[in-house]
Short mmCIF file of C-alpha atoms in Angstrom, two decimals:
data_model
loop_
_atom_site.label_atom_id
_atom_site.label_comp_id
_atom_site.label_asym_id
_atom_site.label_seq_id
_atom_site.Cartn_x
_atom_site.Cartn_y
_atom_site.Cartn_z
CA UNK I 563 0.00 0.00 0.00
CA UNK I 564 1.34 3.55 -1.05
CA UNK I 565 0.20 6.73 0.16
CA UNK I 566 1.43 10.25 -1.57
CA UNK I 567 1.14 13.65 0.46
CA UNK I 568 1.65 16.51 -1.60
CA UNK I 569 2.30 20.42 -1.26
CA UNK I 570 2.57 21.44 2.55
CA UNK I 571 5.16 23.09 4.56
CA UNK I 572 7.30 20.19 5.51
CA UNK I 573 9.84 19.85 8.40
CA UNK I 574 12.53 18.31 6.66
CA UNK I 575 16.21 18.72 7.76
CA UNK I 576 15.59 20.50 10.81
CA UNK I 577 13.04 23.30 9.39
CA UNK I 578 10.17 23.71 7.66
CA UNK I 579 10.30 23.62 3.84
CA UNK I 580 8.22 23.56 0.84
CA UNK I 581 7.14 19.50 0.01
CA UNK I 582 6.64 18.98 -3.55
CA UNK I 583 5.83 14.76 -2.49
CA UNK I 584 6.55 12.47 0.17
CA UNK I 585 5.58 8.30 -0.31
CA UNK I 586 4.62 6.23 2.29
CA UNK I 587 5.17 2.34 1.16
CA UNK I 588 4.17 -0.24 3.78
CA UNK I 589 5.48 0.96 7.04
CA UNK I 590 8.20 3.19 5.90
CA UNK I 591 8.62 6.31 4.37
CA UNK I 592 9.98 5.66 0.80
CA UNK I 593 10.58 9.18 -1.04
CA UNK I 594 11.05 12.39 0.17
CA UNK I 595 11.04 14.94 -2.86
CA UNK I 596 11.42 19.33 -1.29
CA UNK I 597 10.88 22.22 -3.58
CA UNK I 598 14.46 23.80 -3.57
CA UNK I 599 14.48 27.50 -4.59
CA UNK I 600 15.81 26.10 -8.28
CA UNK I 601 12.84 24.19 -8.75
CA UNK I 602 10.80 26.92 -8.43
CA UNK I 603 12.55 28.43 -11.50
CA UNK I 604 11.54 25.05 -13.15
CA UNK I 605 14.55 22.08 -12.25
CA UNK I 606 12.86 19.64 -10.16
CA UNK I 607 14.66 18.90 -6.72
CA UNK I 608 16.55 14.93 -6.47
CA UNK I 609 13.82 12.38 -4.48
CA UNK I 610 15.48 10.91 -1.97
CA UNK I 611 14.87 7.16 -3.73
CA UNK I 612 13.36 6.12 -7.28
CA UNK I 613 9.57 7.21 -7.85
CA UNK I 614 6.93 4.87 -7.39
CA UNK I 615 4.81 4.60 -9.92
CA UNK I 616 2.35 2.64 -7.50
CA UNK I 617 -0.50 4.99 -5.51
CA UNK I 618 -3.30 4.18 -3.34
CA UNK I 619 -3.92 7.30 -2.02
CA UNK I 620 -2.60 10.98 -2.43
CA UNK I 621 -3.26 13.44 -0.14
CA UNK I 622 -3.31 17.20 -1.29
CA UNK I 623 -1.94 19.04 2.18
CA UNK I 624 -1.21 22.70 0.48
CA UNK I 625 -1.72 25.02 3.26
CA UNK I 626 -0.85 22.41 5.82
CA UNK I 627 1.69 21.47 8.07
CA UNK I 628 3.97 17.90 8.15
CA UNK I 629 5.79 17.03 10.81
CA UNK I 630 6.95 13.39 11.90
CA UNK I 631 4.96 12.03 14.70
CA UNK I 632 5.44 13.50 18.13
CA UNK I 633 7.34 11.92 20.38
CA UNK I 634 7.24 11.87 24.32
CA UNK I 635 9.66 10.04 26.31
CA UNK I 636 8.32 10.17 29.99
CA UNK I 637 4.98 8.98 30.74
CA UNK I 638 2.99 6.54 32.53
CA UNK I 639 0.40 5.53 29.87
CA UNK I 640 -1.92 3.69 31.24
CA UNK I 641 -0.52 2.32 34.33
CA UNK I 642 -3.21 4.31 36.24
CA UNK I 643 -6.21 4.26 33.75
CA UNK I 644 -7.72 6.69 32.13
CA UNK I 645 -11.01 7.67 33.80
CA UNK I 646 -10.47 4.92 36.43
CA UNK I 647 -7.06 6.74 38.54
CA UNK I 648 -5.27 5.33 41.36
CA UNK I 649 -7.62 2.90 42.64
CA UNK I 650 -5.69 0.92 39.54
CA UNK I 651 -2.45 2.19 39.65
CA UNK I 652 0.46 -0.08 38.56
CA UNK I 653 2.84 2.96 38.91
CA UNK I 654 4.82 2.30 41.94
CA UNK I 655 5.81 -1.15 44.51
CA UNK I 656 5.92 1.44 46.88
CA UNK I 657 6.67 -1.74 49.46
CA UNK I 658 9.51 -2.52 47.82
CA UNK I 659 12.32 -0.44 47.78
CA UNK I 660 14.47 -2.01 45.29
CA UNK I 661 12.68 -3.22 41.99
CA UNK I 662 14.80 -3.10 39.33
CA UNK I 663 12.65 -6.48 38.46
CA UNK I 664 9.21 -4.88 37.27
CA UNK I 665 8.63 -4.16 33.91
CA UNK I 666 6.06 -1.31 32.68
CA UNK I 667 5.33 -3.35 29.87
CA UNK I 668 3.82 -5.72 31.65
CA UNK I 669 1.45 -3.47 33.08
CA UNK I 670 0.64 -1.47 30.16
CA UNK I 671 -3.27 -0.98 28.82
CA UNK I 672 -3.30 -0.50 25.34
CA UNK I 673 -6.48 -0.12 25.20
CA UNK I 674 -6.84 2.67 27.48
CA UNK I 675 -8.26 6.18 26.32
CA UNK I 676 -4.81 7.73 26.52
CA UNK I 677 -3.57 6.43 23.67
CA UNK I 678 -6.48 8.20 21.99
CA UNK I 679 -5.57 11.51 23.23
CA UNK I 680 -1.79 10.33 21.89
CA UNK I 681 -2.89 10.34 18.34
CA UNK I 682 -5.01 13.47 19.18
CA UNK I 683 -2.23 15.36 19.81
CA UNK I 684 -0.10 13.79 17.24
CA UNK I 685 1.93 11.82 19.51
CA UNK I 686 2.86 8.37 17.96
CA UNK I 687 5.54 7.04 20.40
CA UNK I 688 5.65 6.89 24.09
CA UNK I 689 8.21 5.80 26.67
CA UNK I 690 6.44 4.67 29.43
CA UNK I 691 8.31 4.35 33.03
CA UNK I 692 7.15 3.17 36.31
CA UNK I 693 6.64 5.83 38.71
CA UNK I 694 9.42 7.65 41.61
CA UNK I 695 8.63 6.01 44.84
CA UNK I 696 11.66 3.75 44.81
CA UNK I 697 15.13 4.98 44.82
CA UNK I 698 15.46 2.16 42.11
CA UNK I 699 11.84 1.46 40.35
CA UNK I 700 12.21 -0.85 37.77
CA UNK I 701 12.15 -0.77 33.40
CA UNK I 702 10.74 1.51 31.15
CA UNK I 703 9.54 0.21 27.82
CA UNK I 704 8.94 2.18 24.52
CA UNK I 705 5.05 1.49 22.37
CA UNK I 706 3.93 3.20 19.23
CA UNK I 707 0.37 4.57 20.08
CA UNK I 708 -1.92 2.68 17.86
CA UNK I 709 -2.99 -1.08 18.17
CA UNK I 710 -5.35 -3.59 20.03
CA UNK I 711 -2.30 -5.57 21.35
CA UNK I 712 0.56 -4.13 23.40
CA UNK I 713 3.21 -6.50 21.59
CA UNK I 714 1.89 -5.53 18.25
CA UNK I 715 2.70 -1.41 19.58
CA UNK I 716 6.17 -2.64 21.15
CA UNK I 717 9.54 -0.88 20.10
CA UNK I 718 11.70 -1.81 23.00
CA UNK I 719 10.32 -4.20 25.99
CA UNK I 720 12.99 -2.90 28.46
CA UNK I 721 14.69 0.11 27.31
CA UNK I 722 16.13 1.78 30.26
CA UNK I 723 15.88 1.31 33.79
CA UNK I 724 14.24 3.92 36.59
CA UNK I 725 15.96 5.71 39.56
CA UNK I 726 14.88 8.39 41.71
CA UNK I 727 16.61 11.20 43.72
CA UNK I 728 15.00 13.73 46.18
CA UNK I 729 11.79 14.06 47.75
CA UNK I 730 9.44 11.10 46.05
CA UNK I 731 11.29 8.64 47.60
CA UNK I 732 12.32 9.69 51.36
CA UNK I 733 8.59 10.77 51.63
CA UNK I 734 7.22 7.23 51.07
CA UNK I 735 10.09 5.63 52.87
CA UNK I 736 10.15 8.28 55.56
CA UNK I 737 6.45 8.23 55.66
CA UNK I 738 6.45 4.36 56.31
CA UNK I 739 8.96 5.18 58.77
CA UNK I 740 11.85 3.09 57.13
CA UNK I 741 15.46 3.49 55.61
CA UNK I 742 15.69 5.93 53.80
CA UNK I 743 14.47 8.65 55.02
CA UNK I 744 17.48 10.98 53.60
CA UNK I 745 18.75 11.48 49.80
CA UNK I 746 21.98 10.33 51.33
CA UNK I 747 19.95 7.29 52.19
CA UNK I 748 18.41 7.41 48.79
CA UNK I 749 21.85 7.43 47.47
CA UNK I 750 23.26 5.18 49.47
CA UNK I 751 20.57 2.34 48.27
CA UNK I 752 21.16 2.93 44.80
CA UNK I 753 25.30 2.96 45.37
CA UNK I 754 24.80 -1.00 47.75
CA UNK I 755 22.59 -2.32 44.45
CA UNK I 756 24.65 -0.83 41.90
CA UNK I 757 27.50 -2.72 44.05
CA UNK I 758 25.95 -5.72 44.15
CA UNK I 759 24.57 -6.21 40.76
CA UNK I 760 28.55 -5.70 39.79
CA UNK I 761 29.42 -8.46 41.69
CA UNK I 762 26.67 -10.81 40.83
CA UNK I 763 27.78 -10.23 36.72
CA UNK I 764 31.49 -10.80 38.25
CA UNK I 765 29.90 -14.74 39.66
CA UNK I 766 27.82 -15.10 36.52
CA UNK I 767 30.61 -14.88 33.79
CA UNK I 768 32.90 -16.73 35.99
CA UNK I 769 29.84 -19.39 36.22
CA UNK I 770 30.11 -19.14 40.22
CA UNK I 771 26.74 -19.33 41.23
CA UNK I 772 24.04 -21.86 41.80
CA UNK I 773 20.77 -19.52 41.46
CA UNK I 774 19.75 -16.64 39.44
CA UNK I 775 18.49 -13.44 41.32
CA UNK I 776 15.39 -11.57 39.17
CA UNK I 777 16.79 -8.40 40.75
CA UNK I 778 20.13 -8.52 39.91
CA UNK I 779 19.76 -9.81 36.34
CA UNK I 780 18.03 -7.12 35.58
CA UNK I 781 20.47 -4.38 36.19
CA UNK I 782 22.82 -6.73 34.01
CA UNK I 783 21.76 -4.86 30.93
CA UNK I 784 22.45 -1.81 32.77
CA UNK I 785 25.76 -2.19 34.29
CA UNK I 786 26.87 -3.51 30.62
CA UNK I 787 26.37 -0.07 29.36
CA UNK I 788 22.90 -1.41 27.24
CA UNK I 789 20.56 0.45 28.64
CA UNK I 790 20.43 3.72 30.19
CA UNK I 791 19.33 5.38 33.52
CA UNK I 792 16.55 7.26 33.62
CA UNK I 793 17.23 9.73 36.90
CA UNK I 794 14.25 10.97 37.99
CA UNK I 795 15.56 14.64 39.31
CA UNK I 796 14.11 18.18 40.51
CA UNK I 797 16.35 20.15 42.06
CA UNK I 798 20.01 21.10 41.11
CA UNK I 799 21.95 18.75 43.93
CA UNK I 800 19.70 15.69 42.98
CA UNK I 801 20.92 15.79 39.43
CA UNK I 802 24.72 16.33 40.76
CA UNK I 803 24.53 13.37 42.43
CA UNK I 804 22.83 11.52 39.89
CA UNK I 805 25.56 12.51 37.47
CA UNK I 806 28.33 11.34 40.43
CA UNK I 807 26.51 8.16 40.83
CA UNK I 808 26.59 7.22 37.16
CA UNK I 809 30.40 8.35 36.61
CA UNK I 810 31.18 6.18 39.44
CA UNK I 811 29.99 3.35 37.49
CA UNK I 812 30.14 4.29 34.24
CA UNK I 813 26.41 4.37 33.59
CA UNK I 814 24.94 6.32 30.25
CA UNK I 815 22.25 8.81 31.94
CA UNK I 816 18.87 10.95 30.55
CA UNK I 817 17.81 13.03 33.54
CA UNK I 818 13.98 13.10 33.81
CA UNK I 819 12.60 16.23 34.92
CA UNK I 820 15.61 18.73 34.99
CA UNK I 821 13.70 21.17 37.18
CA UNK I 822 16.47 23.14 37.99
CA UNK I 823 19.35 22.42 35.28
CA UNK I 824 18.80 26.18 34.13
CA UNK I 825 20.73 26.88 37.63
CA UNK I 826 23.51 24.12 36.53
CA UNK I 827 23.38 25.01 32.76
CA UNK I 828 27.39 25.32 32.17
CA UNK I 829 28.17 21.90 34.22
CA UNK I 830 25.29 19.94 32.09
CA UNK I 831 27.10 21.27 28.89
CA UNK I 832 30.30 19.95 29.79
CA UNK I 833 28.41 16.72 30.58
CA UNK I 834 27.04 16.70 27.20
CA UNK I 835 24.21 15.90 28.80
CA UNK I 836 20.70 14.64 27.87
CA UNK I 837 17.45 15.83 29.89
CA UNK I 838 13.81 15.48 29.32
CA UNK I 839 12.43 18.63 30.86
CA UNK I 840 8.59 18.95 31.97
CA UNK I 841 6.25 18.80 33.08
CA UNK I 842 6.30 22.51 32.61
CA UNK I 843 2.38 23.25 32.63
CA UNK I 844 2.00 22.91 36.33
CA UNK I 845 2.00 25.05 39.22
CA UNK I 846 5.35 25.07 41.66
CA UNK I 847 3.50 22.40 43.85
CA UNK I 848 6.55 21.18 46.38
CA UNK I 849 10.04 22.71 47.19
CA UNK I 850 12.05 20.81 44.83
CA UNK I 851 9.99 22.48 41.59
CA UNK I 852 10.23 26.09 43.51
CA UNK I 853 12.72 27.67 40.45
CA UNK I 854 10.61 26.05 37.63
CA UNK I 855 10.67 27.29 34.43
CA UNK I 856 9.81 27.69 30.79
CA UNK I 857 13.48 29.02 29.55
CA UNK I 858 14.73 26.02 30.83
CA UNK I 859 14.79 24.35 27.17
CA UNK I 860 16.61 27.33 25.68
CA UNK I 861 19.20 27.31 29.03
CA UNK I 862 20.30 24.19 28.23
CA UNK I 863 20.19 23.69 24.31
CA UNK I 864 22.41 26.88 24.51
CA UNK I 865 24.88 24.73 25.89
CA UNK I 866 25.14 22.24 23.75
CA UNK I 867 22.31 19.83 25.53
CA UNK I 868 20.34 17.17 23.93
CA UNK I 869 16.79 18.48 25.09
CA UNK I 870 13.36 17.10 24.76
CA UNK I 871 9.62 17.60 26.02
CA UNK I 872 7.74 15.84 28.25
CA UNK I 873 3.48 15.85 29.91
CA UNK I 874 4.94 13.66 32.54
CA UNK I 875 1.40 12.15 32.30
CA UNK I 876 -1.04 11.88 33.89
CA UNK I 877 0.38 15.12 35.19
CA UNK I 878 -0.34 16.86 31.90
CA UNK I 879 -2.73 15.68 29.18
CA UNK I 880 -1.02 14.00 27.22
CA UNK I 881 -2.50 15.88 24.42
CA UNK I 882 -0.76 19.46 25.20
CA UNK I 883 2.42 18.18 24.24
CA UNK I 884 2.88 20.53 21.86
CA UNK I 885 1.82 23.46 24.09
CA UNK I 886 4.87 22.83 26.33
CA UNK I 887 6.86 23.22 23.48
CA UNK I 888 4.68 26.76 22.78
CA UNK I 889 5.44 28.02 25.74
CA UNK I 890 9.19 27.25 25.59
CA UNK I 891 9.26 28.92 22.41
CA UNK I 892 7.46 32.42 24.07
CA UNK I 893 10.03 32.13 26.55
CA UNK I 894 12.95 32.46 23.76
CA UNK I 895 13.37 28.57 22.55
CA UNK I 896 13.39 28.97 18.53
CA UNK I 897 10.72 27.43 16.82
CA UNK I 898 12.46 24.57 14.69
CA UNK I 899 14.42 24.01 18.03
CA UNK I 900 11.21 23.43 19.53
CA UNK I 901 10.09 21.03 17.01
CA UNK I 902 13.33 18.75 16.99
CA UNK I 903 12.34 18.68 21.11
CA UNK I 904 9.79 17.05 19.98
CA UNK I 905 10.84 14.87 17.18
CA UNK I 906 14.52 14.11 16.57
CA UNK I 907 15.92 14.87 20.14
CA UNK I 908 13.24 12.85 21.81
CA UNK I 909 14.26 10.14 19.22
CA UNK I 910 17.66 10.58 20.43
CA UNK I 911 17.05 10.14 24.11
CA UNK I 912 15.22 6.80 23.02
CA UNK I 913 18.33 5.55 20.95
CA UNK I 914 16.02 5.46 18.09
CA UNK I 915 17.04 7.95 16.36
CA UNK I 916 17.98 5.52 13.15
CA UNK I 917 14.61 5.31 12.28
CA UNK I 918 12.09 8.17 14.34
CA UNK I 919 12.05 11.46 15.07
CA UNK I 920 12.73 12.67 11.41
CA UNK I 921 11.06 12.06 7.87
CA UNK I 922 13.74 11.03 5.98
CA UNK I 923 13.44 7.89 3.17
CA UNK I 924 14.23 4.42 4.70
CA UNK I 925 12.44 5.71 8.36
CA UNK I 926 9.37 4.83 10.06
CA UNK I 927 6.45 6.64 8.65
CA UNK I 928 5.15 7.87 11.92
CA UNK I 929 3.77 11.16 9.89
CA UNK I 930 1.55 13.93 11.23
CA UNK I 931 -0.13 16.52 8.85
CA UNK I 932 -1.51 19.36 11.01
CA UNK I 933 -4.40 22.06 9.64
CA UNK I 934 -2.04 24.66 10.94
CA UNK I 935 1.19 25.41 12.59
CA UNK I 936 1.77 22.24 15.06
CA UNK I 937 3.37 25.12 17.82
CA UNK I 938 -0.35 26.72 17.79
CA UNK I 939 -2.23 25.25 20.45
CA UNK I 940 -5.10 26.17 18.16
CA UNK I 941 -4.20 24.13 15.40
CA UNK I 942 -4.59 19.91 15.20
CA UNK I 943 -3.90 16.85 13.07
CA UNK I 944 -5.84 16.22 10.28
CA UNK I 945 -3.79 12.92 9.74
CA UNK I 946 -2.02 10.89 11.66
CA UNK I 947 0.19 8.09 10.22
CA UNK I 948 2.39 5.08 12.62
CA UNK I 949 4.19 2.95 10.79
CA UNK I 950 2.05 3.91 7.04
CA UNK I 951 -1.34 3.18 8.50
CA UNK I 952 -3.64 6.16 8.53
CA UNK I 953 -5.03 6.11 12.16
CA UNK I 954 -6.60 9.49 12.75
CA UNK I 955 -8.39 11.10 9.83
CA UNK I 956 -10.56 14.67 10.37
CA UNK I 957 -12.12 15.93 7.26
#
């Protein structure tokens, strides 16, 4: 099956240009063919691959805006349900401490409304994590937003694994009147795991053991450098010691959240470091959120950081996605800049960036045609493409 969209204002190589066609074959993008300012004068600009003389369906989007599908990696999808809340939440073992052993995926809804609202809002991949109770909470996994069966929707089962500095987790533990009650406690649990899982992939290749421990093979991938951490972090010292925590052993990081890395902005550049900042469309509800704030984005692309978006939801709707990116781009962020925090630097974050987060021939075609600007929170998709099938059609 081949679709053709045609005309449009096309973000294509980090802007928006003029699209003369773009083919979707199957699941992938096939052609990409921009107006260059010669063709206007009548030369036609190279296609990225041969023609196809093959359509099924071509879409006239003159007017209209193209952008590859939206991309938010931070959520919890569906682990409390839409329209249902905590009474089902599959968020947090907050009894457990250490559970590097759950899996989100296994707890994921597909079916829940939320998805919906995804597509709504042109979001067509997800990350979605367990929640921040537990210094160390357990696997993340990465769906697409369409589909009736999670493992149809998968990308990546496990593809990082969850920790948490600052106030989520001494509150619970604190609360419950247990160890810790401290971030040097918090810290402290993380550093005797992190220890211990070392040790236990010491035994395994040396073939030491007698039994297998769930926990501990499942920071394996982690210690091995094959997935990253996600560090759930506010405030500026939480991320400082995330960052220690990971140097000391040699753990690739993405801190979640970033409240405060405007106030740390020079020592994240030198870090090279990669944050997913949000949610930004809330109120300053506890003391670790006190300095939010919407030039945080610019702060910290300005130094050379790999920056993307994030509803944190159910915190946000998912849906206003592209508002937090709006109001990033009032505060100062440029607009394209604001788009590839969406797109390609989200895609980056997820190591996926071979194939989402940009339309480009040979990638997923995860394509979103807006009815105006995507940055105007007035504007919404008209189409919505994941993986070539049309799955959200307004007329």
């Amino acid at each position: 099956m081949k679709t053709v969209l045609e005309k449009g204002h096309i973000f294509y190589q980090g802007k928006f240009q003029e699209l003369d066609r773009l083919v979707i074959e199957k699941d992938k993008i096939l052609e990409i063919n921009i107006i260059s300012n010669k063709a206007k004068k009548g030369k036609a600009a190279p296609a990225a691959k041969k023609k196809s003389d093959e359509i099924t369906e071509t879409i006239d989007c003159t007017g209209k805006y193209i952008v590859p599908g939206f991309i938010d990696p931070h959520t919890h999808l569906s682990l409390e349900q839409d329209g249902i809340g905590h009474i089902d939440s599959d968020s947090n073992e907050v009894y457990g401490l250490v559970t590097p052993q759950i899996r989100a995926y296994d707890a994921v809804k597909i079916r829940d409304k939320s998805f919906q609202d995804a597509i709504n809002g042109g979001i067509t991949t997800v990350m979605i994590t367990p929640g921040s109770a537990n210094p160390i909470g357990g696997q993340a996994c990465i769906v697409k937003t369409k589909g009736k069966v999670v493992d149809d929707a998968c990308v990546k089962e496990s593809c990082a694994m969850k920790f948490a500095f600052g106030e989520n987790p001494k509150n619970v533990y604190g609360g419950q009147k247990k160890f810790p009650s401290t971030r040097m406690g918090t810290a402290a649990v993380i550093r005797e795991t992190l220890m211990k899982a070392q040790d236990y992939l010491k035994r395994k290749k040396n073939k030491e053991f007698k039994e297998r421990d769930i926990k501990l093979e499942a920071l394996i991938p982690l210690i091995e450098g094959k997935i990253p951490v996600r560090a759930h972090c506010h405030q500026a010292d939480d991320i400082i010691t995330a960052y220690r925590i990971a140097q000391e052993f040699n753990l690739d990081i993405v801190f979640d959240h970033c409240t405060e890395g405007h106030l740390i902005s020079k020592e994240l550049g030198k870090w090279k470091a990669k944050a997913v900042i949000g949610p930004s469309m809330t109120g300053r509800t506890k003391p670790e959120v006190s300095h939010k704030s919407f030039e945080t984005p610019k702060i910290l692309m300005d130094e050379g950081c790999v920056v993307a978006l994030t509803t944190d939801y159910p915190v946000v709707n998912i849906e206003a996605l592209n508002a937090t990116a709006s109001f990033a781009v009032k505060y100062g962020l440029d607009e394209d800049k604001a788009i590839k925090a969406l797109t390609e630097n989200a895609a980056i974050i997820l190591g996926l960036d071979k194939k989402l987060g940009k339309l480009e021939a040979g990638f997923d075609a995860d394509v979103v045609v807006w009815e105006g600007h995507p940055l105007d929170t007035r504007s919404k998709p008209i189409y919505v493409f994941i993986d070539g099938e049309k799955v959200l059609e307004r007329r």
